[in-house]
Short mmCIF file of C-alpha atoms in Angstrom, two decimals:
data_model
loop_
_atom_site.label_atom_id
_atom_site.label_comp_id
_atom_site.label_asym_id
_atom_site.label_seq_id
_atom_site.Cartn_x
_atom_site.Cartn_y
_atom_site.Cartn_z
CA TYR N 1 -18.80 64.00 -58.58
CA LYS N 2 -20.06 67.34 -57.27
CA ASP N 3 -19.33 66.26 -53.67
CA LEU N 4 -15.75 65.38 -54.63
CA VAL N 5 -15.24 68.71 -56.41
CA VAL N 6 -16.49 70.61 -53.34
CA LYS N 7 -14.70 68.44 -50.76
CA ASP N 8 -11.35 68.71 -52.54
CA ASP N 9 -11.82 72.44 -53.24
CA LEU N 10 -11.34 71.99 -57.01
CA ALA N 11 -13.90 74.60 -58.06
CA ASP N 12 -16.15 77.38 -56.81
CA ASN N 13 -19.63 78.41 -57.85
CA SER N 14 -19.57 81.46 -60.08
CA ALA N 15 -21.78 84.52 -60.31
CA VAL N 16 -23.55 82.74 -63.19
CA ARG N 17 -26.01 80.18 -61.84
CA GLY N 18 -25.05 76.65 -62.85
CA CYS N 19 -21.48 77.59 -63.79
CA MET N 20 -18.32 76.92 -61.86
CA VAL N 21 -14.89 78.47 -61.72
CA ILE N 22 -12.26 75.75 -61.90
CA LYS N 23 -9.50 76.52 -59.44
CA PRO N 24 -5.81 76.10 -60.39
CA TYR N 25 -5.45 72.66 -58.75
CA GLY N 26 -8.65 71.43 -60.40
CA TYR N 27 -7.53 72.81 -63.74
CA ALA N 28 -4.12 71.13 -63.34
CA ILE N 29 -5.93 67.79 -62.95
CA TRP N 30 -7.90 68.52 -66.15
CA GLU N 31 -4.70 69.42 -68.02
CA LYS N 32 -3.05 66.12 -67.01
CA MET N 33 -6.13 64.14 -68.07
CA GLN N 34 -6.39 66.04 -71.35
CA ALA N 35 -2.67 65.58 -72.11
CA GLN N 36 -2.88 61.83 -71.59
CA LEU N 37 -6.06 61.50 -73.66
CA ASP N 38 -4.62 63.75 -76.37
CA LYS N 39 -1.54 61.53 -76.57
CA MET N 40 -3.72 58.42 -76.85
CA PHE N 41 -5.89 59.98 -79.59
CA LYS N 42 -2.86 61.09 -81.59
CA GLU N 43 -1.34 57.60 -81.35
CA THR N 44 -4.40 56.39 -83.30
CA GLY N 45 -3.95 59.05 -86.01
CA HIS N 46 -6.46 61.60 -84.71
CA VAL N 47 -5.81 65.33 -85.02
CA ASN N 48 -7.41 68.18 -83.12
CA ALA N 49 -9.80 70.71 -84.61
CA TYR N 50 -12.13 73.34 -83.22
CA PHE N 51 -15.61 74.15 -84.44
CA PRO N 52 -17.65 77.31 -83.73
CA LEU N 53 -19.33 77.88 -80.38
CA PHE N 54 -22.31 79.47 -82.15
CA ILE N 55 -24.55 77.39 -84.39
CA PRO N 56 -27.14 78.89 -86.75
CA LYS N 57 -30.69 78.14 -85.65
CA SER N 58 -31.44 76.74 -89.12
CA PHE N 59 -28.96 73.90 -88.49
CA PHE N 60 -31.01 72.80 -85.50
CA SER N 61 -34.26 73.13 -87.43
CA LYS N 62 -32.93 70.52 -89.89
CA GLU N 63 -32.22 68.13 -87.03
CA ALA N 64 -35.18 68.81 -84.76
CA SER N 65 -35.38 65.23 -83.48
CA HIS N 66 -31.69 65.33 -82.51
CA VAL N 67 -32.15 68.55 -80.56
CA GLU N 68 -35.48 67.67 -78.95
CA GLY N 69 -33.95 66.16 -75.82
CA PHE N 70 -32.19 69.34 -74.77
CA ALA N 71 -33.90 72.14 -76.73
CA LYS N 72 -35.24 73.75 -73.56
CA ALA N 73 -31.68 74.01 -72.24
CA CYS N 74 -30.33 76.06 -75.18
CA ALA N 75 -29.10 79.63 -74.95
CA VAL N 76 -30.00 81.81 -77.94
CA VAL N 77 -28.06 84.85 -79.20
CA THR N 78 -30.32 87.38 -80.92
CA HIS N 79 -28.22 90.58 -81.07
CA TYR N 80 -24.58 91.46 -81.64
CA ARG N 81 -24.18 94.77 -79.81
CA LEU N 82 -24.95 96.57 -76.56
CA MET N 83 -25.33 100.30 -76.05
CA ASN N 84 -25.54 102.77 -73.20
CA ASP N 85 -29.08 103.09 -71.91
CA PRO N 86 -30.30 106.57 -72.95
CA SER N 87 -31.86 106.93 -69.49
CA GLY N 88 -28.42 106.50 -67.92
CA LYS N 89 -29.26 103.19 -66.19
CA GLY N 90 -26.37 101.07 -67.48
CA ILE N 91 -26.43 99.22 -70.77
CA ILE N 92 -29.14 97.71 -72.95
CA VAL N 93 -29.28 95.53 -76.05
CA ASP N 94 -29.06 97.73 -79.15
CA PRO N 95 -32.39 97.17 -80.94
CA GLU N 96 -30.70 98.03 -84.25
CA ALA N 97 -28.22 95.15 -83.83
CA LYS N 98 -30.56 92.21 -84.32
CA LEU N 99 -28.92 89.22 -86.05
CA GLU N 100 -30.32 88.08 -89.38
CA GLU N 101 -30.45 84.55 -87.98
CA GLU N 102 -30.47 83.63 -84.32
CA LEU N 103 -27.48 81.67 -83.08
CA ILE N 104 -27.61 78.81 -80.59
CA VAL N 105 -24.78 78.61 -78.07
CA ARG N 106 -23.46 75.11 -78.70
CA PRO N 107 -25.29 72.52 -76.56
CA THR N 108 -23.66 69.74 -78.62
CA SER N 109 -21.37 69.77 -81.63
CA GLU N 110 -22.84 67.34 -84.13
CA THR N 111 -24.83 69.81 -86.25
CA ILE N 112 -21.91 72.17 -86.86
CA ILE N 113 -19.40 69.34 -87.36
CA TRP N 114 -21.50 67.52 -89.95
CA SER N 115 -22.10 70.76 -91.82
CA THR N 116 -18.33 71.16 -92.07
CA TYR N 117 -17.59 67.52 -92.89
CA LYS N 118 -19.81 67.66 -95.96
CA THR N 119 -17.35 70.20 -97.42
CA TRP N 120 -14.32 68.13 -96.40
CA ILE N 121 -15.54 64.81 -97.80
CA GLN N 122 -15.58 64.67 -101.59
CA SER N 123 -14.99 60.93 -102.02
CA TYR N 124 -14.19 57.78 -100.10
CA ARG N 125 -10.51 58.76 -100.36
CA ASP N 126 -11.16 61.51 -97.80
CA LEU N 127 -12.18 58.93 -95.21
CA PRO N 128 -11.73 58.16 -92.45
CA ILE N 129 -11.77 61.55 -90.76
CA LEU N 130 -9.99 61.16 -87.46
CA VAL N 131 -10.74 64.41 -85.64
CA ASN N 132 -10.97 65.18 -81.96
CA GLN N 133 -12.46 68.38 -80.56
CA TRP N 134 -11.78 69.76 -77.08
CA ALA N 135 -14.66 72.16 -76.60
CA ASN N 136 -17.20 73.64 -74.27
CA VAL N 137 -20.88 73.00 -74.59
CA VAL N 138 -23.53 75.09 -72.88
CA ARG N 139 -26.81 73.75 -71.55
CA TRP N 140 -29.09 75.39 -69.04
CA GLU N 141 -30.18 72.22 -67.29
CA MET N 142 -32.77 72.62 -64.59
CA ARG N 143 -31.24 70.13 -62.17
CA THR N 144 -27.81 68.74 -61.38
#
């Protein structure tokens, strides 16, 4: 896959290690694939929804066995603000802006989706839920 992406010039490496910039032609291919899949999903009664990119750490604590396989690849958000470095050397994390609960940048969506579904499902009449999500996930995997 990676060889094809490079050979056909569909993407470039970005300044962030492990991330790629999808070039216009590569993105056009994705849009055509997504449009066809979206049409197929909707023909079966599915609708699209979007769930948060940030997941409270407590959600993962409840499902530790689910997360175990990729826990080392998770990014964690601990603060919500930056500030100018008093020494004049750029910016730093504002120590006064620590979050009450750390947030995990979504490595998978199940924990946040099931938390939401429990509020949507009140009886069997609410089933089935036919929802599709087009979303990013973030994992810092050590090898490709």
